[in-house]
JSON list of C-alpha atoms in Angstrom, two decimals:
[
{"chain": "A", "resi": 152, "resn": "UNK", "atom": "CA", "xyz": [19.46, -109.10, 16.03]},
{"chain": "A", "resi": 153, "resn": "UNK", "atom": "CA", "xyz": [19.88, -107.12, 12.75]},
{"chain": "A", "resi": 154, "resn": "UNK", "atom": "CA", "xyz": [21.16, -103.42, 13.09]},
{"chain": "A", "resi": 155, "resn": "UNK", "atom": "CA", "xyz": [21.51, -100.83, 10.51]},
{"chain": "A", "resi": 156, "resn": "UNK", "atom": "CA", "xyz": [25.01, -99.20, 10.26]},
{"chain": "A", "resi": 157, "resn": "UNK", "atom": "CA", "xyz": [26.45, -96.33, 8.31]},
{"chain": "A", "resi": 158, "resn": "UNK", "atom": "CA", "xyz": [29.23, -97.82, 6.24]},
{"chain": "A", "resi": 159, "resn": "UNK", "atom": "CA", "xyz": [31.11, -94.54, 6.26]},
{"chain": "A", "resi": 160, "resn": "UNK", "atom": "CA", "xyz": [31.14, -93.60, 9.88]},
{"chain": "A", "resi": 161, "resn": "UNK", "atom": "CA", "xyz": [30.49, -97.00, 11.60]},
{"chain": "A", "resi": 162, "resn": "UNK", "atom": "CA", "xyz": [27.61, -95.52, 13.49]},
{"chain": "A", "resi": 163, "resn": "UNK", "atom": "CA", "xyz": [24.82, -97.92, 14.43]},
{"chain": "A", "resi": 164, "resn": "UNK", "atom": "CA", "xyz": [21.63, -96.28, 13.15]},
{"chain": "A", "resi": 165, "resn": "UNK", "atom": "CA", "xyz": [19.12, -98.61, 14.91]},
{"chain": "A", "resi": 166, "resn": "UNK", "atom": "CA", "xyz": [18.03, -102.14, 15.32]},
{"chain": "A", "resi": 167, "resn": "UNK", "atom": "CA", "xyz": [15.94, -103.38, 12.51]},
{"chain": "A", "resi": 168, "resn": "UNK", "atom": "CA", "xyz": [14.70, -106.81, 13.76]},
{"chain": "A", "resi": 169, "resn": "UNK", "atom": "CA", "xyz": [15.51, -109.30, 16.59]},
{"chain": "A", "resi": 170, "resn": "UNK", "atom": "CA", "xyz": [14.61, -112.65, 17.74]},
{"chain": "A", "resi": 171, "resn": "UNK", "atom": "CA", "xyz": [15.29, -114.11, 21.09]},
{"chain": "A", "resi": 172, "resn": "UNK", "atom": "CA", "xyz": [14.43, -117.66, 22.14]},
{"chain": "A", "resi": 173, "resn": "UNK", "atom": "CA", "xyz": [15.57, -120.41, 24.25]},
{"chain": "A", "resi": 174, "resn": "UNK", "atom": "CA", "xyz": [15.90, -124.22, 23.67]},
{"chain": "A", "resi": 175, "resn": "UNK", "atom": "CA", "xyz": [16.27, -127.27, 25.75]},
{"chain": "A", "resi": 176, "resn": "UNK", "atom": "CA", "xyz": [19.78, -128.32, 25.64]},
{"chain": "A", "resi": 177, "resn": "UNK", "atom": "CA", "xyz": [20.54, -131.90, 24.40]},
{"chain": "A", "resi": 178, "resn": "UNK", "atom": "CA", "xyz": [22.42, -132.64, 27.59]},
{"chain": "A", "resi": 179, "resn": "UNK", "atom": "CA", "xyz": [22.51, -131.20, 31.07]},
{"chain": "A", "resi": 180, "resn": "UNK", "atom": "CA", "xyz": [24.06, -127.69, 31.16]},
{"chain": "A", "resi": 181, "resn": "UNK", "atom": "CA", "xyz": [27.29, -127.49, 33.15]},
{"chain": "A", "resi": 182, "resn": "UNK", "atom": "CA", "xyz": [26.91, -125.83, 36.39]},
{"chain": "A", "resi": 183, "resn": "UNK", "atom": "CA", "xyz": [29.18, -122.96, 35.35]},
{"chain": "A", "resi": 184, "resn": "UNK", "atom": "CA", "xyz": [26.84, -122.04, 32.47]},
{"chain": "A", "resi": 185, "resn": "UNK", "atom": "CA", "xyz": [23.86, -122.19, 34.65]},
{"chain": "A", "resi": 186, "resn": "UNK", "atom": "CA", "xyz": [25.43, -119.98, 37.16]},
{"chain": "A", "resi": 187, "resn": "UNK", "atom": "CA", "xyz": [26.74, -117.50, 34.51]},
{"chain": "A", "resi": 188, "resn": "UNK", "atom": "CA", "xyz": [23.46, -117.29, 32.50]},
{"chain": "A", "resi": 189, "resn": "UNK", "atom": "CA", "xyz": [20.89, -118.05, 35.17]},
{"chain": "A", "resi": 190, "resn": "UNK", "atom": "CA", "xyz": [19.14, -120.51, 32.82]},
{"chain": "A", "resi": 191, "resn": "UNK", "atom": "CA", "xyz": [18.24, -123.72, 34.58]},
{"chain": "A", "resi": 192, "resn": "UNK", "atom": "CA", "xyz": [17.19, -127.13, 33.06]},
{"chain": "A", "resi": 193, "resn": "UNK", "atom": "CA", "xyz": [13.85, -126.68, 34.38]},
{"chain": "A", "resi": 194, "resn": "UNK", "atom": "CA", "xyz": [13.41, -123.19, 32.82]},
{"chain": "A", "resi": 195, "resn": "UNK", "atom": "CA", "xyz": [14.58, -124.58, 29.45]},
{"chain": "A", "resi": 196, "resn": "UNK", "atom": "CA", "xyz": [12.59, -127.80, 29.57]},
{"chain": "A", "resi": 197, "resn": "UNK", "atom": "CA", "xyz": [10.37, -128.12, 26.46]},
{"chain": "A", "resi": 198, "resn": "UNK", "atom": "CA", "xyz": [11.55, -124.88, 24.85]},
{"chain": "A", "resi": 199, "resn": "UNK", "atom": "CA", "xyz": [12.70, -124.80, 21.26]},
{"chain": "A", "resi": 200, "resn": "UNK", "atom": "CA", "xyz": [13.96, -122.17, 18.80]},
{"chain": "A", "resi": 201, "resn": "UNK", "atom": "CA", "xyz": [11.83, -121.04, 15.82]},
{"chain": "A", "resi": 202, "resn": "UNK", "atom": "CA", "xyz": [14.15, -122.13, 13.05]},
{"chain": "A", "resi": 203, "resn": "UNK", "atom": "CA", "xyz": [12.18, -119.95, 10.41]},
{"chain": "A", "resi": 204, "resn": "UNK", "atom": "CA", "xyz": [12.89, -116.85, 12.47]},
{"chain": "A", "resi": 205, "resn": "UNK", "atom": "CA", "xyz": [16.53, -117.76, 13.08]},
{"chain": "A", "resi": 206, "resn": "UNK", "atom": "CA", "xyz": [16.94, -118.25, 9.28]},
{"chain": "A", "resi": 207, "resn": "UNK", "atom": "CA", "xyz": [15.22, -115.11, 8.34]},
{"chain": "A", "resi": 208, "resn": "UNK", "atom": "CA", "xyz": [17.23, -113.03, 10.60]},
{"chain": "A", "resi": 209, "resn": "UNK", "atom": "CA", "xyz": [20.64, -114.56, 9.72]},
{"chain": "A", "resi": 210, "resn": "UNK", "atom": "CA", "xyz": [20.13, -114.83, 5.96]},
{"chain": "A", "resi": 211, "resn": "UNK", "atom": "CA", "xyz": [18.95, -111.17, 5.56]},
{"chain": "A", "resi": 212, "resn": "UNK", "atom": "CA", "xyz": [22.04, -109.95, 7.56]},
{"chain": "A", "resi": 213, "resn": "UNK", "atom": "CA", "xyz": [24.91, -108.42, 5.38]},
{"chain": "A", "resi": 214, "resn": "UNK", "atom": "CA", "xyz": [27.32, -109.88, 7.97]},
{"chain": "A", "resi": 215, "resn": "UNK", "atom": "CA", "xyz": [27.22, -111.67, 11.33]},
{"chain": "A", "resi": 216, "resn": "UNK", "atom": "CA", "xyz": [29.18, -110.24, 14.22]},
{"chain": "A", "resi": 217, "resn": "UNK", "atom": "CA", "xyz": [29.93, -112.42, 17.31]},
{"chain": "A", "resi": 218, "resn": "UNK", "atom": "CA", "xyz": [32.35, -112.18, 20.10]},
{"chain": "A", "resi": 219, "resn": "UNK", "atom": "CA", "xyz": [34.31, -115.40, 19.47]},
{"chain": "A", "resi": 220, "resn": "UNK", "atom": "CA", "xyz": [32.60, -116.05, 16.12]},
{"chain": "A", "resi": 221, "resn": "UNK", "atom": "CA", "xyz": [34.32, -119.38, 15.69]},
{"chain": "A", "resi": 222, "resn": "UNK", "atom": "CA", "xyz": [32.61, -120.93, 18.56]},
{"chain": "A", "resi": 223, "resn": "UNK", "atom": "CA", "xyz": [29.15, -119.36, 17.72]},
{"chain": "A", "resi": 224, "resn": "UNK", "atom": "CA", "xyz": [29.53, -120.46, 14.04]},
{"chain": "A", "resi": 225, "resn": "UNK", "atom": "CA", "xyz": [30.21, -124.17, 15.15]},
{"chain": "A", "resi": 226, "resn": "UNK", "atom": "CA", "xyz": [27.29, -124.05, 17.62]},
{"chain": "A", "resi": 227, "resn": "UNK", "atom": "CA", "xyz": [24.98, -122.54, 15.07]},
{"chain": "A", "resi": 228, "resn": "UNK", "atom": "CA", "xyz": [25.89, -125.01, 12.46]},
{"chain": "A", "resi": 229, "resn": "UNK", "atom": "CA", "xyz": [25.53, -128.01, 14.78]},
{"chain": "A", "resi": 230, "resn": "UNK", "atom": "CA", "xyz": [21.99, -126.99, 15.37]},
{"chain": "A", "resi": 231, "resn": "UNK", "atom": "CA", "xyz": [21.22, -125.88, 11.66]},
{"chain": "A", "resi": 232, "resn": "UNK", "atom": "CA", "xyz": [23.50, -127.41, 9.08]},
{"chain": "A", "resi": 233, "resn": "UNK", "atom": "CA", "xyz": [22.30, -124.63, 6.54]},
{"chain": "A", "resi": 234, "resn": "UNK", "atom": "CA", "xyz": [24.01, -122.10, 8.76]},
{"chain": "A", "resi": 235, "resn": "UNK", "atom": "CA", "xyz": [27.42, -123.44, 7.39]},
{"chain": "A", "resi": 236, "resn": "UNK", "atom": "CA", "xyz": [26.57, -121.49, 4.18]},
{"chain": "A", "resi": 237, "resn": "UNK", "atom": "CA", "xyz": [26.54, -118.14, 6.00]},
{"chain": "A", "resi": 238, "resn": "UNK", "atom": "CA", "xyz": [29.79, -116.53, 4.81]},
{"chain": "A", "resi": 239, "resn": "UNK", "atom": "CA", "xyz": [30.37, -113.13, 6.21]},
{"chain": "A", "resi": 240, "resn": "UNK", "atom": "CA", "xyz": [31.18, -113.48, 9.72]},
{"chain": "A", "resi": 241, "resn": "UNK", "atom": "CA", "xyz": [33.21, -110.90, 11.82]},
{"chain": "A", "resi": 242, "resn": "UNK", "atom": "CA", "xyz": [34.70, -111.75, 15.12]},
{"chain": "A", "resi": 243, "resn": "UNK", "atom": "CA", "xyz": [34.76, -108.82, 17.71]},
{"chain": "A", "resi": 244, "resn": "UNK", "atom": "CA", "xyz": [37.03, -110.98, 19.94]},
{"chain": "A", "resi": 245, "resn": "UNK", "atom": "CA", "xyz": [39.87, -111.78, 17.41]},
{"chain": "A", "resi": 246, "resn": "UNK", "atom": "CA", "xyz": [39.41, -109.00, 14.70]},
{"chain": "A", "resi": 247, "resn": "UNK", "atom": "CA", "xyz": [39.85, -106.00, 16.86]},
{"chain": "A", "resi": 248, "resn": "UNK", "atom": "CA", "xyz": [43.19, -105.46, 18.41]},
{"chain": "A", "resi": 249, "resn": "UNK", "atom": "CA", "xyz": [42.01, -105.07, 21.98]},
{"chain": "A", "resi": 250, "resn": "UNK", "atom": "CA", "xyz": [45.23, -105.62, 23.75]},
{"chain": "A", "resi": 251, "resn": "UNK", "atom": "CA", "xyz": [47.62, -103.73, 21.44]},
{"chain": "A", "resi": 252, "resn": "UNK", "atom": "CA", "xyz": [45.68, -100.89, 19.93]},
{"chain": "A", "resi": 253, "resn": "UNK", "atom": "CA", "xyz": [42.59, -100.45, 22.41]},
{"chain": "A", "resi": 254, "resn": "UNK", "atom": "CA", "xyz": [44.84, -101.23, 25.40]},
{"chain": "A", "resi": 255, "resn": "UNK", "atom": "CA", "xyz": [42.40, -103.71, 26.95]},
{"chain": "A", "resi": 256, "resn": "UNK", "atom": "CA", "xyz": [44.16, -106.52, 28.74]},
{"chain": "A", "resi": 257, "resn": "UNK", "atom": "CA", "xyz": [40.92, -108.36, 29.27]},
{"chain": "A", "resi": 258, "resn": "UNK", "atom": "CA", "xyz": [39.03, -109.35, 26.04]},
{"chain": "A", "resi": 259, "resn": "UNK", "atom": "CA", "xyz": [36.13, -111.39, 27.34]},
{"chain": "A", "resi": 260, "resn": "UNK", "atom": "CA", "xyz": [32.98, -109.55, 26.60]},
{"chain": "A", "resi": 261, "resn": "UNK", "atom": "CA", "xyz": [31.83, -108.88, 30.07]},
{"chain": "A", "resi": 262, "resn": "UNK", "atom": "CA", "xyz": [35.20, -107.30, 31.04]},
{"chain": "A", "resi": 263, "resn": "UNK", "atom": "CA", "xyz": [35.20, -105.07, 27.80]},
{"chain": "A", "resi": 264, "resn": "UNK", "atom": "CA", "xyz": [31.52, -104.00, 28.65]},
{"chain": "A", "resi": 265, "resn": "UNK", "atom": "CA", "xyz": [32.44, -103.15, 32.27]},
{"chain": "A", "resi": 266, "resn": "UNK", "atom": "CA", "xyz": [35.63, -101.27, 31.25]},
{"chain": "A", "resi": 267, "resn": "UNK", "atom": "CA", "xyz": [33.65, -99.17, 28.99]},
{"chain": "A", "resi": 268, "resn": "UNK", "atom": "CA", "xyz": [30.84, -98.43, 31.55]},
{"chain": "A", "resi": 269, "resn": "UNK", "atom": "CA", "xyz": [28.21, -100.42, 29.62]},
{"chain": "A", "resi": 270, "resn": "UNK", "atom": "CA", "xyz": [25.72, -102.02, 31.81]},
{"chain": "A", "resi": 271, "resn": "UNK", "atom": "CA", "xyz": [23.59, -105.03, 30.71]},
{"chain": "A", "resi": 272, "resn": "UNK", "atom": "CA", "xyz": [20.45, -106.34, 32.12]},
{"chain": "A", "resi": 273, "resn": "UNK", "atom": "CA", "xyz": [21.70, -109.92, 32.28]},
{"chain": "A", "resi": 274, "resn": "UNK", "atom": "CA", "xyz": [25.37, -111.13, 31.67]},
{"chain": "A", "resi": 275, "resn": "UNK", "atom": "CA", "xyz": [25.60, -114.18, 29.34]},
{"chain": "A", "resi": 276, "resn": "UNK", "atom": "CA", "xyz": [22.13, -113.74, 27.93]},
{"chain": "A", "resi": 277, "resn": "UNK", "atom": "CA", "xyz": [21.91, -113.27, 24.08]},
{"chain": "A", "resi": 278, "resn": "UNK", "atom": "CA", "xyz": [19.77, -110.16, 23.96]},
{"chain": "A", "resi": 279, "resn": "UNK", "atom": "CA", "xyz": [21.69, -108.41, 26.72]},
{"chain": "A", "resi": 280, "resn": "UNK", "atom": "CA", "xyz": [25.07, -109.37, 25.29]},
{"chain": "A", "resi": 281, "resn": "UNK", "atom": "CA", "xyz": [24.09, -108.42, 21.73]},
{"chain": "A", "resi": 282, "resn": "UNK", "atom": "CA", "xyz": [22.81, -104.93, 22.92]},
{"chain": "A", "resi": 283, "resn": "UNK", "atom": "CA", "xyz": [25.96, -104.44, 24.95]},
{"chain": "A", "resi": 284, "resn": "UNK", "atom": "CA", "xyz": [28.09, -105.36, 22.01]},
{"chain": "A", "resi": 285, "resn": "UNK", "atom": "CA", "xyz": [26.34, -102.91, 19.85]},
{"chain": "A", "resi": 286, "resn": "UNK", "atom": "CA", "xyz": [26.97, -100.26, 22.44]},
{"chain": "A", "resi": 287, "resn": "UNK", "atom": "CA", "xyz": [30.61, -101.31, 22.67]},
{"chain": "A", "resi": 288, "resn": "UNK", "atom": "CA", "xyz": [31.10, -101.22, 18.89]},
{"chain": "A", "resi": 289, "resn": "UNK", "atom": "CA", "xyz": [29.66, -97.83, 18.75]},
{"chain": "A", "resi": 290, "resn": "UNK", "atom": "CA", "xyz": [32.51, -96.48, 20.98]},
{"chain": "A", "resi": 291, "resn": "UNK", "atom": "CA", "xyz": [35.26, -94.46, 19.18]},
{"chain": "A", "resi": 292, "resn": "UNK", "atom": "CA", "xyz": [38.91, -95.36, 19.31]},
{"chain": "A", "resi": 293, "resn": "UNK", "atom": "CA", "xyz": [41.61, -93.61, 17.20]},
{"chain": "A", "resi": 294, "resn": "UNK", "atom": "CA", "xyz": [38.95, -91.47, 15.42]},
{"chain": "A", "resi": 295, "resn": "UNK", "atom": "CA", "xyz": [36.62, -94.21, 14.32]},
{"chain": "A", "resi": 296, "resn": "UNK", "atom": "CA", "xyz": [34.04, -96.58, 15.94]},
{"chain": "A", "resi": 297, "resn": "UNK", "atom": "CA", "xyz": [35.18, -99.96, 16.79]},
{"chain": "A", "resi": 298, "resn": "UNK", "atom": "CA", "xyz": [32.55, -101.26, 14.42]},
{"chain": "A", "resi": 299, "resn": "UNK", "atom": "CA", "xyz": [34.18, -99.41, 11.49]},
{"chain": "A", "resi": 300, "resn": "UNK", "atom": "CA", "xyz": [37.62, -100.80, 12.60]},
{"chain": "A", "resi": 301, "resn": "UNK", "atom": "CA", "xyz": [36.12, -104.36, 12.76]},
{"chain": "A", "resi": 302, "resn": "UNK", "atom": "CA", "xyz": [34.58, -103.96, 9.31]},
{"chain": "A", "resi": 303, "resn": "UNK", "atom": "CA", "xyz": [37.54, -102.53, 7.66]},
{"chain": "A", "resi": 304, "resn": "UNK", "atom": "CA", "xyz": [35.69, -99.27, 6.85]}
]
């Protein structure tokens, strides 16, 4: 998902483009992952991501924001080696001082969304989590949006 943001205020101006897809995993998904996401092996069977769409969305982005970006970057690069060249990653888990400045003891995405009253359609699903994260980063703390703090604006 690519979103336009005001680099002065940190306000999210809108979603420019998005791509959502599923793929059949290379190995059986752990039961915990299936319970969390609702995605079963039978649902994912035969599905694959459109690499051209993935590449277009990611290479046009000025930066990539992920909650636990190190994990997401490793997963993406394991699927698409070219993704290792994507340089400007921001980690909303580690680069925002949730515990010390925002005063949030739980830093997993679902806990942060719940604490801020942000409801998502489906937890642990890419589109819902991304939309929830956009809402969360639009919240103000200490006079600026969390996005502005994350980006260093």
